[in-house]
Amino acid sequence: MNFIWNKYKNTPFVVKITIGFIAGTLLGIFFNEYTSFLKPFGTLLLNLLSLVAVPVIFLTVVLAVNQMNLVQLSKMGGKLILYYAATTAAAVLIGLSLALWLKPGKHLTLPTDAVVEPPHAPGFSEVLLQIVPKNIFAAFTTGDLMAILFVAVIIGMAISSMKFSQDTKLVEMGDLLDRFFNALNTMFYKILAGVLLYAPIGIFAISATAFGEQGWDTFIGLLSFVGVFYLGVLILWLFVYSGFLKLFGNPVLPFYRNTKDAYTAAFFTSSSIATLPIAIESAKKAGVSENTANFALPLGAVFNSDGGALRMGISLVFAANITNLNLSAVDFIVIIAIGTLLSIGTAGVPAAGLVTLSAVLTMFGLPLEIVALIAGVDALIGMAGTASNVMGDIVGAAVVDKKEHPKKVTA
């Protein structure tokens, strides 16, 4: 028994979750709804990851911010936002171009019995009030990532001002708080290591129930949409992400090898927030400094959504093909601009993909039933989209890290 357990523990994480996903997919395809009894095991994994993710996100941001002065903090944040805008716009443009060329949805019709309630798209004042919670504990009890990040940043800034103070007593207290948060962070990473041992079992259950409930036949009519999306993901990775890595002196293939745990975990769980602790460790393994990884990746989880932007570009042309709507050149410029802003602004919003897609469909007078049609392949789209979100965040951290430490060489 010990031999089996040790063999399981020592098997690479990627191998274990890949086996779990393939086995679960096959089980779901062949046994359909009979796999529903496995659903709690998948939910358990997502709950465990979410349980650990919130404190890890909070602690890593506090530790990252308190190591930097305010000038360093504003410089890094500004560079990251510029990077997010560039990659998100590129993702929308890739999606539009591919969809216009390959014309997914040309022979499909709307589900006549579909009823879709459009999700609420938050306004500026709502987003602002959501970022600043009424009290510190409210941010954690609601699990609001933007509010948690805000609290982490202001605590980190307060500790930083103490550590860099001219007052010896304040410096001592700042160092004490720094050690306290470091100890807590180490503890939660130990818990995360235990959760990851269970991950392959949870992924097996998630894939079995997802494919069992939706069935293979559901995907046949939408394979063109899925194919275009995955082609877009491939182009995004090969040209946009690899281009940024090459431009800033990061060896491309070693970088992808060192970060494989992050994007494979994101692919199989479809949760960038739950994957965040793994992404931070993968970024460090790829040569990104600890401070940059701890600050940039949680920020990216809130503001960067390349997968959602790519999906939006394809979805809009897909919707136009189904409804025989002709879009003008001006329409496409508007789509790129609005798609970029919405994807960046709603990356941390629950059901962000539905929020952005519904908003743009409404803007162009397209029926929201399109959302119901796409929902049949949402699991497949969500997996690659989440992997792209996570990979985009890690590449952004590497790019900014190179700008902050230009003489650093990644092995």
Coordinates of C-alpha atoms in Angstrom, one line a residue:
M1 CA 0.0 0.0 0.0
N2 CA 2.9 2.4 0.9
F3 CA 4.4 1.6 -2.5
I4 CA 1.2 2.6 -4.4
W5 CA 0.8 5.8 -2.3
N6 CA 4.5 6.8 -2.8
K7 CA 4.2 6.1 -6.6
Y8 CA 1.0 8.3 -6.7
K9 CA 2.7 11.1 -4.8
N10 CA 5.8 11.0 -6.9
T11 CA 4.0 10.9 -10.3
P12 CA 4.2 14.4 -12.0
F13 CA 1.1 16.5 -11.3
V14 CA 0.4 17.0 -15.1
V15 CA 0.4 13.3 -15.7
K16 CA -2.0 12.6 -12.8
I17 CA -4.6 15.3 -13.8
T18 CA -4.3 14.3 -17.5
I19 CA -5.1 10.7 -16.7
G20 CA -8.0 11.8 -14.4
F21 CA -9.5 14.0 -17.2
I22 CA -9.3 11.4 -19.9
A23 CA -10.7 8.6 -17.7
G24 CA -13.5 10.9 -16.6
T25 CA -14.3 12.0 -20.1
L26 CA -14.6 8.5 -21.4
L27 CA -16.7 7.4 -18.5
G28 CA -19.1 10.4 -19.0
I29 CA -19.4 9.7 -22.8
F30 CA -20.2 6.0 -22.3
F31 CA -22.4 6.2 -19.2
N32 CA -24.1 9.6 -19.7
E33 CA -26.2 10.7 -16.8
Y34 CA -25.3 7.6 -14.7
T35 CA -22.1 9.5 -13.8
S36 CA -24.0 12.1 -11.8
F37 CA -23.2 10.4 -8.5
L38 CA -19.6 11.6 -8.9
K39 CA -20.5 15.3 -9.0
P40 CA -19.9 15.9 -5.2
F41 CA -16.3 14.7 -5.6
G42 CA -15.7 17.3 -8.3
T43 CA -17.4 20.0 -6.2
L44 CA -15.3 19.0 -3.3
L45 CA -12.1 19.8 -5.3
L46 CA -13.4 23.2 -6.4
N47 CA -14.4 24.0 -2.8
L48 CA -11.0 23.0 -1.4
L49 CA -9.2 25.0 -4.1
S50 CA -11.4 28.0 -3.4
L51 CA -10.9 27.6 0.4
V52 CA -7.1 27.8 0.0
A53 CA -7.1 30.3 -2.9
V54 CA -8.6 33.3 -1.0
P55 CA -6.1 33.3 1.9
V56 CA -3.2 32.6 -0.5
I57 CA -4.2 35.5 -2.8
F58 CA -4.5 37.8 0.2
L59 CA -1.2 36.9 1.8
T60 CA 0.8 36.8 -1.4
V61 CA -0.4 40.3 -2.4
V62 CA 0.3 41.7 1.2
L63 CA 3.8 40.2 1.0
A64 CA 4.5 41.5 -2.5
V65 CA 3.3 45.0 -1.8
N66 CA 5.1 45.4 1.5
Q67 CA 8.4 44.7 -0.2
M68 CA 8.0 47.7 -2.6
N69 CA 7.8 51.4 -2.1
L70 CA 4.9 53.4 -3.6
V71 CA 6.9 54.4 -6.7
Q72 CA 7.7 50.8 -7.6
L73 CA 4.1 49.8 -7.0
S74 CA 2.6 52.4 -9.4
K75 CA 5.2 51.7 -12.1
M76 CA 4.6 47.9 -12.1
G77 CA 0.8 48.3 -12.0
G78 CA 0.8 50.7 -14.9
K79 CA 3.0 48.4 -17.1
L80 CA 0.7 45.4 -16.3
I81 CA -2.5 47.3 -17.3
L82 CA -0.8 48.3 -20.7
Y83 CA 0.1 44.7 -21.3
Y84 CA -3.5 43.5 -20.4
A85 CA -5.0 46.0 -22.9
A86 CA -2.6 44.9 -25.6
T87 CA -3.2 41.1 -25.3
T88 CA -6.9 41.5 -24.8
A89 CA -7.3 43.6 -27.9
A90 CA -5.2 41.1 -29.8
A91 CA -7.4 38.3 -28.6
V92 CA -10.6 40.0 -29.7
L93 CA -9.0 40.8 -33.1
I94 CA -7.9 37.1 -33.6
G95 CA -11.4 35.9 -32.7
L96 CA -13.1 38.3 -35.1
S97 CA -10.6 37.5 -38.0
L98 CA -10.9 33.7 -37.6
A99 CA -14.7 33.8 -37.3
L100 CA -15.1 36.0 -40.4
W101 CA -12.8 33.7 -42.4
L102 CA -14.2 30.3 -41.2
K103 CA -17.8 31.4 -40.6
P104 CA -18.9 29.2 -37.7
G105 CA -22.7 29.0 -37.1
K106 CA -23.6 29.5 -40.8
H107 CA -25.9 26.5 -40.8
L108 CA -27.2 26.6 -37.3
T109 CA -30.6 27.9 -36.0
L110 CA -31.5 29.3 -32.6
P111 CA -33.1 27.1 -30.0
T112 CA -36.7 28.3 -30.1
D113 CA -37.5 27.2 -26.5
A114 CA -34.4 28.8 -25.0
V115 CA -35.0 31.4 -22.3
V116 CA -32.0 33.3 -21.1
E117 CA -32.0 35.9 -18.3
P118 CA -29.2 38.3 -19.1
P119 CA -26.8 38.7 -16.2
H120 CA -26.4 42.1 -14.6
A121 CA -23.5 44.1 -16.0
P122 CA -22.2 46.3 -13.2
G123 CA -21.9 50.0 -13.7
F124 CA -18.8 52.1 -12.7
S125 CA -20.2 53.1 -9.3
E126 CA -21.1 49.5 -8.5
V127 CA -17.6 48.3 -9.4
L128 CA -16.1 51.1 -7.3
L129 CA -18.2 50.3 -4.2
Q130 CA -17.6 46.6 -4.8
I131 CA -13.8 47.2 -4.7
V132 CA -14.0 49.1 -1.3
P133 CA -15.8 46.9 1.2
K134 CA -17.8 48.2 4.2
N135 CA -15.4 46.3 6.5
I136 CA -12.4 44.0 6.1
F137 CA -14.3 40.9 7.2
A138 CA -17.1 41.5 4.6
A139 CA -14.5 41.1 1.8
F140 CA -13.6 37.6 3.0
T141 CA -17.1 36.4 3.9
T142 CA -18.4 37.3 0.5
G143 CA -15.4 36.0 -1.3
D144 CA -15.2 39.2 -3.4
L145 CA -11.8 39.0 -5.1
M146 CA -11.6 42.7 -6.0
A147 CA -12.4 43.7 -2.4
I148 CA -9.9 41.2 -1.0
L149 CA -7.2 42.6 -3.3
F150 CA -8.0 46.1 -2.2
V151 CA -7.7 45.2 1.5
A152 CA -4.4 43.3 0.8
V153 CA -2.9 46.3 -1.1
I154 CA -3.7 48.8 1.7
I155 CA -2.4 46.5 4.4
G156 CA 0.7 45.8 2.3
M157 CA 1.2 49.5 1.8
A158 CA 0.8 50.2 5.5
I159 CA 3.4 47.6 6.4
S160 CA 5.7 48.9 3.7
S161 CA 5.5 52.4 5.1
M162 CA 6.4 51.0 8.5
K163 CA 9.4 49.0 7.2
F164 CA 10.8 51.9 5.2
S165 CA 10.1 54.4 8.0
Q166 CA 12.8 56.5 9.7
D167 CA 11.3 55.5 13.1
T168 CA 13.2 52.5 14.5
K169 CA 10.2 51.2 16.4
L170 CA 7.9 51.3 13.4
V171 CA 10.6 49.4 11.4
E172 CA 10.7 46.7 14.1
M173 CA 6.9 46.3 14.1
G174 CA 6.8 46.3 10.3
D175 CA 9.4 43.5 10.2
L176 CA 7.3 41.6 12.8
L177 CA 4.2 41.9 10.7
D178 CA 6.1 40.8 7.6
R179 CA 7.3 37.6 9.4
F180 CA 3.8 36.9 10.6
F181 CA 2.3 37.1 7.1
N182 CA 5.2 35.0 5.8
A183 CA 4.5 32.3 8.3
L184 CA 0.8 32.3 7.5
N185 CA 1.6 32.1 3.8
T186 CA 3.9 29.1 4.3
M187 CA 1.2 27.3 6.3
F188 CA -1.4 27.8 3.5
Y189 CA 1.0 26.5 0.9
K190 CA 1.4 23.4 3.0
I191 CA -2.4 23.0 3.0
L192 CA -2.4 23.5 -0.8
A193 CA 0.1 20.7 -1.3
G194 CA -2.4 18.4 0.4
V195 CA -5.3 19.6 -1.7
L196 CA -3.3 19.0 -4.9
L197 CA -2.9 15.3 -4.0
Y198 CA -6.7 15.0 -4.2
A199 CA -6.9 17.1 -7.5
P200 CA -6.7 14.2 -10.0
I201 CA -9.7 12.5 -8.3
G202 CA -11.7 15.7 -8.4
I203 CA -10.8 16.3 -12.0
F204 CA -11.9 12.8 -12.9
A205 CA -15.3 13.5 -11.3
I206 CA -15.7 16.9 -12.9
S207 CA -15.0 15.6 -16.4
A208 CA -17.2 12.5 -16.0
T209 CA -20.2 14.5 -14.8
A210 CA -19.7 17.4 -17.4
F211 CA -19.6 15.1 -20.4
G212 CA -22.2 12.7 -18.8
E213 CA -24.8 15.5 -18.4
Q214 CA -24.2 17.3 -21.7
G215 CA -23.6 14.2 -23.8
W216 CA -21.4 14.0 -26.9
D217 CA -24.3 14.7 -29.3
T218 CA -24.7 18.1 -27.8
F219 CA -21.3 19.1 -29.2
I220 CA -21.7 17.9 -32.8
G221 CA -23.6 20.9 -34.1
L222 CA -21.3 23.3 -32.5
L223 CA -18.0 21.8 -33.4
S224 CA -17.2 24.5 -35.9
F225 CA -17.5 27.1 -33.1
V226 CA -15.3 25.1 -30.8
G227 CA -12.8 24.4 -33.6
V228 CA -12.5 28.1 -34.4
F229 CA -12.1 29.0 -30.7
Y230 CA -9.3 26.4 -30.2
L231 CA -7.5 27.6 -33.3
G232 CA -7.7 31.2 -31.9
V233 CA -6.2 29.9 -28.6
L234 CA -3.3 28.3 -30.6
I235 CA -2.6 31.6 -32.5
L236 CA -2.8 33.6 -29.3
W237 CA -0.2 31.4 -27.6
L238 CA 2.1 30.9 -30.7
F239 CA 2.2 34.5 -31.8
V240 CA 1.0 36.9 -29.0
Y241 CA 2.3 35.1 -25.8
S242 CA 5.4 33.6 -27.5
G243 CA 6.1 37.0 -29.2
F244 CA 6.0 38.9 -25.9
L245 CA 8.3 36.2 -24.3
K246 CA 10.8 36.4 -27.2
L247 CA 10.7 40.2 -27.3
F248 CA 11.6 40.5 -23.6
G249 CA 14.3 37.8 -23.7
N250 CA 12.5 34.8 -22.2
P251 CA 13.3 31.4 -23.8
V252 CA 9.8 30.3 -25.1
L253 CA 9.9 26.5 -24.8
P254 CA 11.6 26.3 -21.4
F255 CA 9.1 28.9 -20.2
Y256 CA 6.1 26.8 -21.3
R257 CA 7.6 23.7 -19.8
N258 CA 8.2 25.4 -16.4
T259 CA 4.6 26.8 -16.3
K260 CA 2.8 23.6 -17.5
D261 CA 1.3 22.8 -14.0
A262 CA -0.5 26.2 -14.0
Y263 CA -2.1 26.1 -17.5
T264 CA -3.0 22.4 -17.3
A265 CA -4.6 22.8 -13.9
A266 CA -6.5 25.9 -15.2
F267 CA -7.6 23.9 -18.3
F268 CA -9.0 20.9 -16.3
T269 CA -10.6 22.9 -13.4
S270 CA -11.8 25.9 -15.5
S271 CA -11.1 28.2 -12.6
S272 CA -8.3 30.8 -12.8
I273 CA -8.9 31.9 -9.2
A274 CA -8.6 28.4 -7.8
T275 CA -5.5 27.8 -10.0
L276 CA -3.8 31.1 -8.8
P277 CA -1.6 29.5 -6.1
I278 CA -0.3 27.0 -8.6
A279 CA 0.2 29.8 -11.2
I280 CA 2.3 31.8 -8.7
E281 CA 4.6 28.8 -8.0
S282 CA 4.9 28.1 -11.8
A283 CA 5.8 31.7 -12.5
K284 CA 8.6 31.6 -9.9
K285 CA 9.8 28.3 -11.4
A286 CA 10.0 30.0 -14.8
G287 CA 12.2 32.7 -13.4
V288 CA 9.8 35.4 -12.4
S289 CA 10.8 37.1 -9.2
E290 CA 8.7 36.4 -6.1
N291 CA 7.6 40.0 -5.6
T292 CA 6.5 40.3 -9.2
A293 CA 4.7 37.0 -9.3
N294 CA 2.9 37.7 -6.0
F295 CA 1.7 41.1 -7.2
A296 CA 1.0 40.5 -10.9
L297 CA -0.8 37.2 -10.9
P298 CA -3.6 38.1 -8.5
L299 CA -4.0 41.5 -10.3
G300 CA -4.2 39.6 -13.6
A301 CA -6.9 37.3 -12.2
V302 CA -9.1 40.4 -11.7
F303 CA -8.2 42.5 -14.7
N304 CA -7.0 40.2 -17.5
S305 CA -9.3 37.9 -19.5
D306 CA -7.7 37.0 -22.9
G307 CA -9.8 33.8 -23.2
G308 CA -13.0 35.7 -22.6
A309 CA -12.0 38.4 -25.2
L310 CA -11.2 35.7 -27.8
R311 CA -14.5 34.0 -27.1
M312 CA -16.4 37.3 -27.4
G313 CA -14.9 38.1 -30.8
I314 CA -15.9 34.7 -32.2
S315 CA -19.3 34.6 -30.5
L316 CA -20.4 37.9 -32.0
V317 CA -19.6 36.8 -35.6
F318 CA -21.2 33.4 -34.7
A319 CA -24.3 35.2 -33.6
A320 CA -24.3 37.4 -36.8
N321 CA -24.0 34.3 -39.0
I322 CA -27.0 32.6 -37.3
T323 CA -29.1 35.8 -37.7
N324 CA -27.7 36.8 -41.1
L325 CA -26.6 40.2 -39.7
N326 CA -24.1 42.1 -41.8
L327 CA -21.5 43.9 -39.6
S328 CA -19.7 47.0 -41.0
A329 CA -16.0 48.0 -40.6
V330 CA -17.0 50.5 -38.0
D331 CA -18.9 47.8 -36.1
F332 CA -15.7 45.7 -35.9
I333 CA -13.7 48.7 -34.6
V334 CA -16.4 49.2 -31.9
I335 CA -16.3 45.4 -31.1
I336 CA -12.6 45.5 -30.5
A337 CA -12.7 48.6 -28.3
I338 CA -15.7 47.6 -26.3
G339 CA -14.6 43.9 -26.1
T340 CA -11.2 45.0 -24.7
L341 CA -12.7 47.3 -22.1
L342 CA -15.4 44.9 -21.0
S343 CA -13.0 41.9 -20.7
I344 CA -10.5 43.9 -18.6
G345 CA -13.3 45.5 -16.5
T346 CA -15.2 42.4 -15.8
A347 CA -12.5 39.7 -15.4
G348 CA -13.1 39.4 -11.7
V349 CA -16.9 39.5 -12.0
P350 CA -18.8 36.2 -11.6
A351 CA -20.0 34.8 -14.9
A352 CA -17.8 37.4 -16.7
G353 CA -18.1 35.6 -20.0
L354 CA -21.9 35.9 -19.9
V355 CA -21.8 39.5 -18.7
T356 CA -19.6 40.6 -21.6
L357 CA -21.3 38.5 -24.3
S358 CA -24.8 39.6 -23.2
A359 CA -23.7 43.2 -23.1
V360 CA -22.3 43.2 -26.7
L361 CA -25.1 41.1 -28.1
T362 CA -27.6 43.6 -26.7
M363 CA -25.6 46.5 -28.1
F364 CA -25.8 45.1 -31.6
G365 CA -29.5 44.1 -31.3
L366 CA -28.7 40.3 -31.4
P367 CA -30.9 37.8 -29.5
L368 CA -29.7 36.6 -26.1
E369 CA -30.7 33.1 -27.0
I370 CA -27.3 32.9 -28.6
V371 CA -25.9 32.5 -25.1
A372 CA -28.1 29.4 -24.6
L373 CA -26.8 27.9 -27.9
I374 CA -23.2 28.4 -26.9
A375 CA -23.9 27.0 -23.4
G376 CA -23.9 23.5 -24.8
V377 CA -20.1 23.7 -25.4
D378 CA -19.4 26.0 -22.5
A379 CA -17.3 23.4 -20.7
L380 CA -15.0 22.9 -23.7
I381 CA -14.7 26.7 -24.3
G382 CA -14.2 27.4 -20.6
M383 CA -11.3 25.0 -20.2
A384 CA -9.1 26.6 -23.0
G385 CA -10.3 30.1 -22.2
T386 CA -9.2 29.7 -18.5
A387 CA -5.9 28.2 -19.5
S388 CA -5.3 31.3 -21.8
N389 CA -6.3 33.7 -19.0
V390 CA -3.7 32.1 -16.6
M391 CA -1.0 31.8 -19.3
G392 CA -1.6 35.5 -20.2
D393 CA -1.2 36.5 -16.6
I394 CA 2.1 34.6 -16.2
V395 CA 3.5 36.0 -19.5
G396 CA 2.5 39.5 -18.3
A397 CA 4.3 38.9 -15.0
A398 CA 7.5 37.7 -16.9
V399 CA 7.4 40.8 -19.2
V400 CA 7.1 43.2 -16.3
D401 CA 9.7 41.4 -14.4
K402 CA 12.2 41.7 -17.3
K403 CA 11.4 45.5 -17.4
E404 CA 12.0 45.7 -13.6
H405 CA 15.1 43.5 -13.7
P406 CA 16.6 43.9 -17.2
K407 CA 19.8 42.2 -16.4
K408 CA 18.1 39.0 -15.1
V409 CA 18.6 35.9 -17.3
T410 CA 16.0 33.2 -17.3
A411 CA 17.4 29.7 -17.6

